[in-house]
Amino acid sequence: MRIKIEQQALNKESLFPVFDVVLRFIESGRHSFDVDSISDIEGSGWGDYVGDATIDLIKRSSLSTSYVSTEQNPLVVIDEAAPSGGVVDFDRRLTRVEPLDAIHFLTLPFAVIVENEIYDGSFLLWMAKAINNQSFVSAYRKQRFQFRHAGGKGGLSGSSKVFSDGVWPRSDGAYSRALRLWNGVMLDSDAAFPGHNPNDGIVNACQETAAWVHELQARSIENYLPKEALLNFLPKGDDRTRVYKYFELSEQQRRHYDLKRGFKKRNKTDIPKATFQADGETPAEVRELYRDVQEEAWGFLVSGFGSSLSQIFVDEQHRPNTGAVELPTTSAREEVEEILKKVLRSV
């Protein structure tokens, strides 16, 4: 994040030790000073105290282009007049905190809150490697952000809310902290057909407490897997044929296909296509979406690929070659790039 220290505080000698700690975050690559605030530092008592060499370091870190343009990152203003716990101006992406609070705020990496940090976190790192976004991987290694495990969709809004309010929050907000800009939320859409939005309530709840919320356009993270990755993961035989049949589906069908369970109902066995099409409990939109699937393909796709498919994102031997992977569709690549940018513009 970008940091600015109010001019009056910069001249208060008792606060110099606090600013020295802030400087350690700059040196480690965790944060940078706002470019427009450098002149304030140069002409201040703290600027005189740290000397020209440190001022040069501050300038270099502020002008670094290693990550997404720092001008787009949130601004943290260190101000003695800020209330305890800080205050956030969400529209301006600005958080104002008093000096001692600043240490706590700047210590916290940005949190990407996901349903399962092992699989969803691995998904984002896998995709970053696949499309050669080294800035994203480097930012993760530098602890500019972390993944936070919500334990399923039902925990996403609570996990985001606890960032600012804590556990057992007081009604007067006495222990609350202005940390809305310190977390973003990503979740599967679970959309079984175009226009299906089963997670709207979760998305709306998270938008009240997070810097941003990204609901995947496809049904789940597995729907973004390239053909090559699936073929490398699965043994020879029917599973490989299933991969080819899956990629014979239309883009819309693949986007909403349940890769783990296929067309089976929960805890049910495989069903013939005719039975599926006649099943009144299955939404008409779902039946219509897959009406033209050929019988031969149905025989392979009805059972899905099983629950172990997401291991592709986790297991080291299945990590992609950097920048050498073609994602299933252009829109999938564009969406992945958008998600990675959202994270990098938040840190």
Coordinates of C-alpha atoms in Angstrom, one line a residue:
M1 CA 0.0 0.0 0.0
R2 CA 1.0 3.6 -0.4
I3 CA 1.9 5.5 2.8
K4 CA 1.7 9.2 3.5
I5 CA 2.7 10.9 6.8
E6 CA 1.0 14.2 7.7
Q7 CA 3.5 17.1 7.8
Q8 CA 2.9 18.0 11.4
A9 CA 3.7 14.4 12.5
L10 CA 6.9 14.4 10.4
N11 CA 8.3 17.1 12.6
K12 CA 7.5 15.5 15.9
E13 CA 10.7 13.9 17.2
S14 CA 8.9 11.6 19.6
L15 CA 7.3 9.9 16.6
F16 CA 10.6 9.3 14.8
P17 CA 10.9 5.7 16.1
V18 CA 7.5 4.9 14.7
F19 CA 8.5 6.2 11.3
D20 CA 11.7 4.2 11.5
V21 CA 9.5 1.0 11.8
V22 CA 7.4 2.2 8.9
L23 CA 10.7 2.5 7.0
R24 CA 11.5 -1.2 7.6
F25 CA 8.3 -2.1 5.7
I26 CA 9.5 0.1 2.8
E27 CA 12.9 -1.6 2.8
S28 CA 11.3 -5.1 2.8
G29 CA 9.2 -4.3 -0.2
R30 CA 5.9 -4.6 1.7
H31 CA 4.8 -1.0 1.1
S32 CA 5.9 2.3 -0.5
F33 CA 5.6 6.0 0.3
D34 CA 3.2 8.0 -1.8
V35 CA 5.2 9.8 -4.5
D36 CA 3.5 13.1 -3.8
S37 CA 4.5 12.9 -0.1
I38 CA 8.3 12.6 -0.7
S39 CA 8.8 16.4 -0.8
D40 CA 7.1 16.6 2.6
I41 CA 9.6 14.0 4.0
E42 CA 12.6 15.8 2.5
G43 CA 11.7 19.1 4.2
S44 CA 10.8 17.6 7.5
G45 CA 12.5 16.9 10.8
W46 CA 12.4 13.2 10.2
G47 CA 13.8 13.6 6.8
D48 CA 16.8 15.5 8.2
Y49 CA 17.1 12.7 10.9
V50 CA 17.3 9.8 8.4
G51 CA 19.5 11.5 5.9
D52 CA 19.9 11.7 2.1
A53 CA 20.7 8.0 1.6
T54 CA 17.4 7.0 3.1
I55 CA 15.5 9.6 1.2
D56 CA 17.0 8.1 -2.0
L57 CA 15.8 4.7 -0.9
I58 CA 12.3 6.1 -0.3
K59 CA 12.3 7.7 -3.8
R60 CA 13.3 4.5 -5.5
S61 CA 10.7 2.4 -3.7
S62 CA 8.0 4.9 -4.6
L63 CA 8.9 4.9 -8.2
S64 CA 9.3 1.2 -8.6
T65 CA 7.4 -0.4 -11.4
S66 CA 7.8 -4.0 -10.1
Y67 CA 4.1 -4.3 -9.4
V68 CA 0.9 -2.8 -10.8
S69 CA 1.2 1.0 -10.8
T70 CA 1.4 2.1 -7.2
E71 CA -0.8 5.1 -8.0
Q72 CA -3.7 2.7 -8.1
N73 CA -3.0 1.2 -4.6
P74 CA -4.9 2.2 -1.5
L75 CA -3.4 5.1 0.5
V76 CA -2.7 4.9 4.3
V77 CA -2.4 8.4 5.9
I78 CA -0.6 8.5 9.2
D79 CA -2.2 11.3 11.2
E80 CA -2.1 12.1 14.9
A81 CA -5.6 13.5 14.6
A82 CA -7.0 10.2 13.4
P83 CA -9.5 8.5 15.7
S84 CA -8.4 5.3 17.6
G85 CA -8.9 2.4 15.2
G86 CA -8.7 4.6 12.2
V87 CA -11.3 5.7 9.7
V88 CA -11.8 4.6 6.1
D89 CA -12.9 6.7 3.1
F90 CA -13.9 3.8 0.8
D91 CA -14.6 5.9 -2.3
R92 CA -11.2 7.4 -2.2
R93 CA -9.5 4.1 -1.1
L94 CA -8.0 5.9 1.8
T95 CA -7.5 4.9 5.4
R96 CA -6.5 7.4 8.0
V97 CA -4.7 6.1 11.2
E98 CA -2.9 7.5 14.2
P99 CA 0.9 6.6 14.4
L100 CA 0.8 3.6 16.7
D101 CA -2.2 2.1 14.9
A102 CA -0.2 2.5 11.7
I103 CA 2.2 -0.2 12.8
H104 CA -0.6 -2.7 13.3
F105 CA -2.3 -1.8 10.0
L106 CA 0.9 -2.0 8.0
T107 CA 1.9 -5.3 9.6
L108 CA -1.2 -7.0 8.2
P109 CA -0.9 -8.4 4.7
F110 CA -3.9 -7.9 2.4
A111 CA -6.2 -10.9 2.8
V112 CA -7.7 -12.7 -0.2
I113 CA -10.6 -14.5 1.5
V114 CA -11.6 -17.7 -0.2
E115 CA -13.7 -20.7 0.6
N116 CA -10.7 -23.0 0.9
E117 CA -7.2 -21.4 0.9
I118 CA -5.4 -24.5 -0.1
Y119 CA -7.3 -25.1 -3.4
D120 CA -8.5 -21.5 -4.2
G121 CA -5.2 -20.0 -3.2
S122 CA -3.4 -22.6 -5.3
F123 CA -5.7 -21.9 -8.2
L124 CA -4.7 -18.2 -8.3
L125 CA -1.0 -19.0 -8.0
W126 CA -1.4 -21.7 -10.7
M127 CA -3.1 -19.3 -13.0
A128 CA -0.5 -16.6 -12.3
K129 CA 2.3 -19.0 -13.3
A130 CA 0.3 -20.2 -16.3
I131 CA -0.1 -16.7 -17.8
N132 CA 3.4 -15.6 -16.6
N133 CA 2.3 -13.0 -14.1
Q134 CA 5.5 -13.0 -12.0
S135 CA 4.4 -9.8 -10.1
F136 CA 1.6 -11.8 -8.5
V137 CA 3.8 -14.7 -7.4
S138 CA 6.5 -12.3 -6.1
A139 CA 4.0 -10.2 -4.1
Y140 CA 2.8 -13.4 -2.5
R141 CA 6.3 -14.5 -1.6
K142 CA 7.0 -11.0 -0.1
Q143 CA 3.9 -11.4 2.0
R144 CA 2.2 -8.4 0.5
F145 CA -1.0 -10.5 0.6
Q146 CA -2.1 -13.8 2.0
F147 CA -5.0 -16.2 1.5
R148 CA -7.5 -16.5 4.3
H149 CA -9.6 -19.7 4.8
A150 CA -13.3 -19.1 5.3
G151 CA -14.3 -22.7 5.5
G152 CA -16.9 -22.6 2.8
K153 CA -19.1 -20.0 1.2
G154 CA -21.1 -19.6 4.4
G155 CA -18.1 -18.2 6.2
L156 CA -17.0 -15.7 3.6
S157 CA -19.0 -12.7 4.8
G158 CA -18.2 -13.4 8.5
S159 CA -14.5 -13.8 7.7
S160 CA -14.5 -10.4 6.0
K161 CA -16.5 -8.7 8.7
V162 CA -14.3 -10.0 11.5
F163 CA -11.4 -8.1 9.9
S164 CA -12.9 -4.8 11.0
D165 CA -15.2 -5.8 13.9
G166 CA -13.3 -8.7 15.5
V167 CA -15.0 -11.5 17.5
W168 CA -17.7 -10.4 19.9
P169 CA -17.7 -6.8 18.6
R170 CA -19.0 -4.1 20.9
S171 CA -22.2 -2.2 19.9
D172 CA -20.4 1.1 20.3
G173 CA -17.6 0.0 18.0
A174 CA -15.0 0.7 20.6
Y175 CA -12.7 -2.1 19.4
S176 CA -13.4 -1.8 15.7
R177 CA -10.6 -1.1 13.2
A178 CA -11.0 0.5 9.8
L179 CA -9.7 -2.5 7.9
R180 CA -12.2 -2.7 5.0
L181 CA -9.5 -2.0 2.5
W182 CA -7.4 -4.9 3.9
N183 CA -9.5 -7.7 2.4
G184 CA -11.1 -8.9 -0.8
V185 CA -13.3 -11.9 -1.5
M186 CA -13.3 -14.5 -4.3
L187 CA -15.9 -17.3 -4.7
D188 CA -17.2 -19.8 -7.2
S189 CA -20.4 -18.8 -8.9
D190 CA -22.0 -22.3 -8.6
A191 CA -24.1 -21.2 -11.6
A192 CA -25.7 -24.3 -13.2
F193 CA -26.9 -22.3 -16.3
P194 CA -26.6 -18.8 -17.8
G195 CA -28.4 -16.3 -15.6
H196 CA -28.3 -18.5 -12.5
N197 CA -27.0 -16.5 -9.5
P198 CA -27.3 -18.7 -6.4
N199 CA -24.7 -16.8 -4.4
D200 CA -26.1 -13.2 -4.8
G201 CA -26.8 -13.0 -1.1
I202 CA -23.3 -13.9 -0.2
V203 CA -21.8 -11.4 -2.7
N204 CA -24.0 -8.6 -1.4
A205 CA -23.1 -9.3 2.2
C206 CA -19.4 -9.3 1.5
Q207 CA -19.5 -6.1 -0.5
E208 CA -20.4 -4.3 2.8
T209 CA -17.1 -5.2 4.5
A210 CA -14.5 -6.0 1.7
A211 CA -12.5 -3.8 -0.7
W212 CA -13.8 -5.9 -3.6
V213 CA -15.7 -9.1 -4.3
H214 CA -15.1 -11.3 -7.3
E215 CA -17.5 -14.0 -8.2
L216 CA -16.1 -16.3 -10.8
Q217 CA -18.0 -16.2 -14.1
A218 CA -17.6 -20.0 -14.5
R219 CA -19.2 -22.5 -12.1
S220 CA -16.0 -23.3 -10.2
I221 CA -12.2 -23.1 -10.3
E222 CA -12.0 -26.4 -12.1
N223 CA -13.8 -25.0 -15.1
Y224 CA -10.7 -22.9 -15.9
L225 CA -8.4 -25.9 -16.3
P226 CA -6.9 -26.2 -19.8
K227 CA -7.2 -29.5 -21.7
E228 CA -3.4 -30.1 -21.4
A229 CA -3.6 -29.9 -17.6
L230 CA -6.5 -32.4 -17.4
L231 CA -4.8 -34.8 -19.8
N232 CA -1.6 -34.7 -17.8
F233 CA -3.4 -35.3 -14.6
L234 CA -5.6 -38.3 -15.7
P235 CA -4.4 -41.8 -16.6
K236 CA -5.0 -43.3 -19.9
G237 CA -8.4 -44.8 -20.7
D238 CA -11.9 -43.5 -20.2
D239 CA -10.8 -40.5 -18.1
R240 CA -8.8 -39.2 -21.1
T241 CA -11.7 -39.8 -23.4
R242 CA -13.9 -37.9 -21.0
V243 CA -11.5 -34.9 -21.3
Y244 CA -11.9 -34.9 -25.1
K245 CA -15.7 -35.2 -24.8
Y246 CA -15.8 -32.4 -22.3
F247 CA -13.9 -30.1 -24.7
E248 CA -16.3 -31.0 -27.5
L249 CA -19.0 -29.2 -25.5
S250 CA -19.8 -25.6 -26.3
E251 CA -18.1 -22.8 -24.3
Q252 CA -21.4 -22.1 -22.5
Q253 CA -21.9 -25.8 -21.6
R254 CA -18.3 -26.1 -20.3
R255 CA -18.7 -23.0 -18.2
H256 CA -21.6 -24.5 -16.2
Y257 CA -20.7 -28.2 -16.3
D258 CA -20.1 -29.7 -12.8
L259 CA -16.7 -31.2 -13.5
K260 CA -16.6 -33.1 -10.2
R261 CA -20.1 -34.6 -10.2
G262 CA -21.1 -34.5 -13.8
F263 CA -24.9 -34.8 -14.3
K264 CA -25.5 -36.9 -11.3
K265 CA -27.6 -35.7 -8.5
R266 CA -26.0 -35.6 -5.0
N267 CA -25.7 -39.2 -3.7
K268 CA -27.2 -40.6 -6.8
T269 CA -25.9 -43.0 -9.5
D270 CA -25.4 -42.2 -13.1
I271 CA -28.6 -41.5 -15.0
P272 CA -29.4 -42.0 -18.7
K273 CA -29.8 -38.8 -20.8
A274 CA -33.5 -39.5 -21.4
T275 CA -34.1 -39.8 -17.7
F276 CA -32.2 -36.5 -17.1
Q277 CA -34.2 -34.7 -19.7
A278 CA -37.5 -36.0 -18.3
D279 CA -36.6 -35.1 -14.6
G280 CA -38.9 -32.4 -13.5
E281 CA -36.7 -31.7 -10.4
T282 CA -33.9 -30.6 -12.7
P283 CA -34.3 -26.9 -13.8
A284 CA -35.6 -26.6 -17.3
E285 CA -32.7 -24.2 -18.1
V286 CA -30.2 -27.0 -17.2
R287 CA -32.0 -29.6 -19.3
E288 CA -32.1 -27.2 -22.2
L289 CA -28.4 -26.3 -21.9
Y290 CA -27.3 -29.9 -22.4
R291 CA -30.1 -31.1 -24.7
D292 CA -27.8 -31.5 -27.7
V293 CA -25.1 -33.6 -25.9
Q294 CA -24.7 -36.8 -27.9
E295 CA -25.4 -40.1 -26.3
E296 CA -21.8 -41.3 -26.6
A297 CA -20.5 -38.2 -25.0
W298 CA -23.2 -38.4 -22.3
G299 CA -21.9 -41.8 -21.3
F300 CA -18.6 -40.3 -20.4
L301 CA -19.7 -37.0 -19.0
V302 CA -22.6 -38.1 -16.8
S303 CA -20.3 -39.2 -13.9
G304 CA -17.9 -36.2 -13.9
F305 CA -14.2 -36.3 -13.1
G306 CA -14.4 -36.9 -9.3
S307 CA -13.5 -34.8 -6.3
S308 CA -9.8 -35.1 -6.7
L309 CA -9.6 -32.8 -9.7
S310 CA -8.6 -29.7 -7.8
Q311 CA -5.4 -31.5 -6.8
I312 CA -4.1 -30.2 -10.1
F313 CA -3.7 -26.8 -8.6
V314 CA -2.0 -28.1 -5.4
D315 CA 0.4 -30.8 -6.4
E316 CA 3.8 -29.6 -7.4
Q317 CA 4.2 -32.0 -10.3
H318 CA 1.1 -30.6 -12.0
R319 CA 2.2 -26.9 -11.8
P320 CA 2.2 -25.3 -15.3
N321 CA 5.2 -24.2 -17.3
T322 CA 5.5 -20.5 -16.9
G323 CA 3.7 -18.6 -19.6
A324 CA 3.3 -21.7 -21.7
V325 CA -0.3 -22.6 -21.0
E326 CA -3.3 -21.7 -23.1
L327 CA -6.4 -21.2 -21.0
P328 CA -9.7 -22.8 -22.3
T329 CA -11.1 -19.5 -23.6
T330 CA -10.1 -15.9 -24.2
S331 CA -12.7 -14.7 -21.6
A332 CA -11.2 -17.1 -19.0
R333 CA -7.8 -15.6 -19.5
E334 CA -9.2 -12.0 -19.3
E335 CA -11.0 -12.8 -16.1
V336 CA -8.0 -14.4 -14.5
E337 CA -5.9 -11.3 -15.4
E338 CA -8.6 -9.1 -13.9
I339 CA -8.6 -11.0 -10.6
L340 CA -4.8 -10.9 -10.3
K341 CA -4.9 -7.1 -11.0
K342 CA -7.5 -6.6 -8.3
V343 CA -5.2 -8.2 -5.8
L344 CA -2.1 -6.3 -6.9
R345 CA -3.9 -3.0 -6.8
S346 CA -4.9 -3.7 -3.2
V347 CA -1.5 -4.3 -1.7

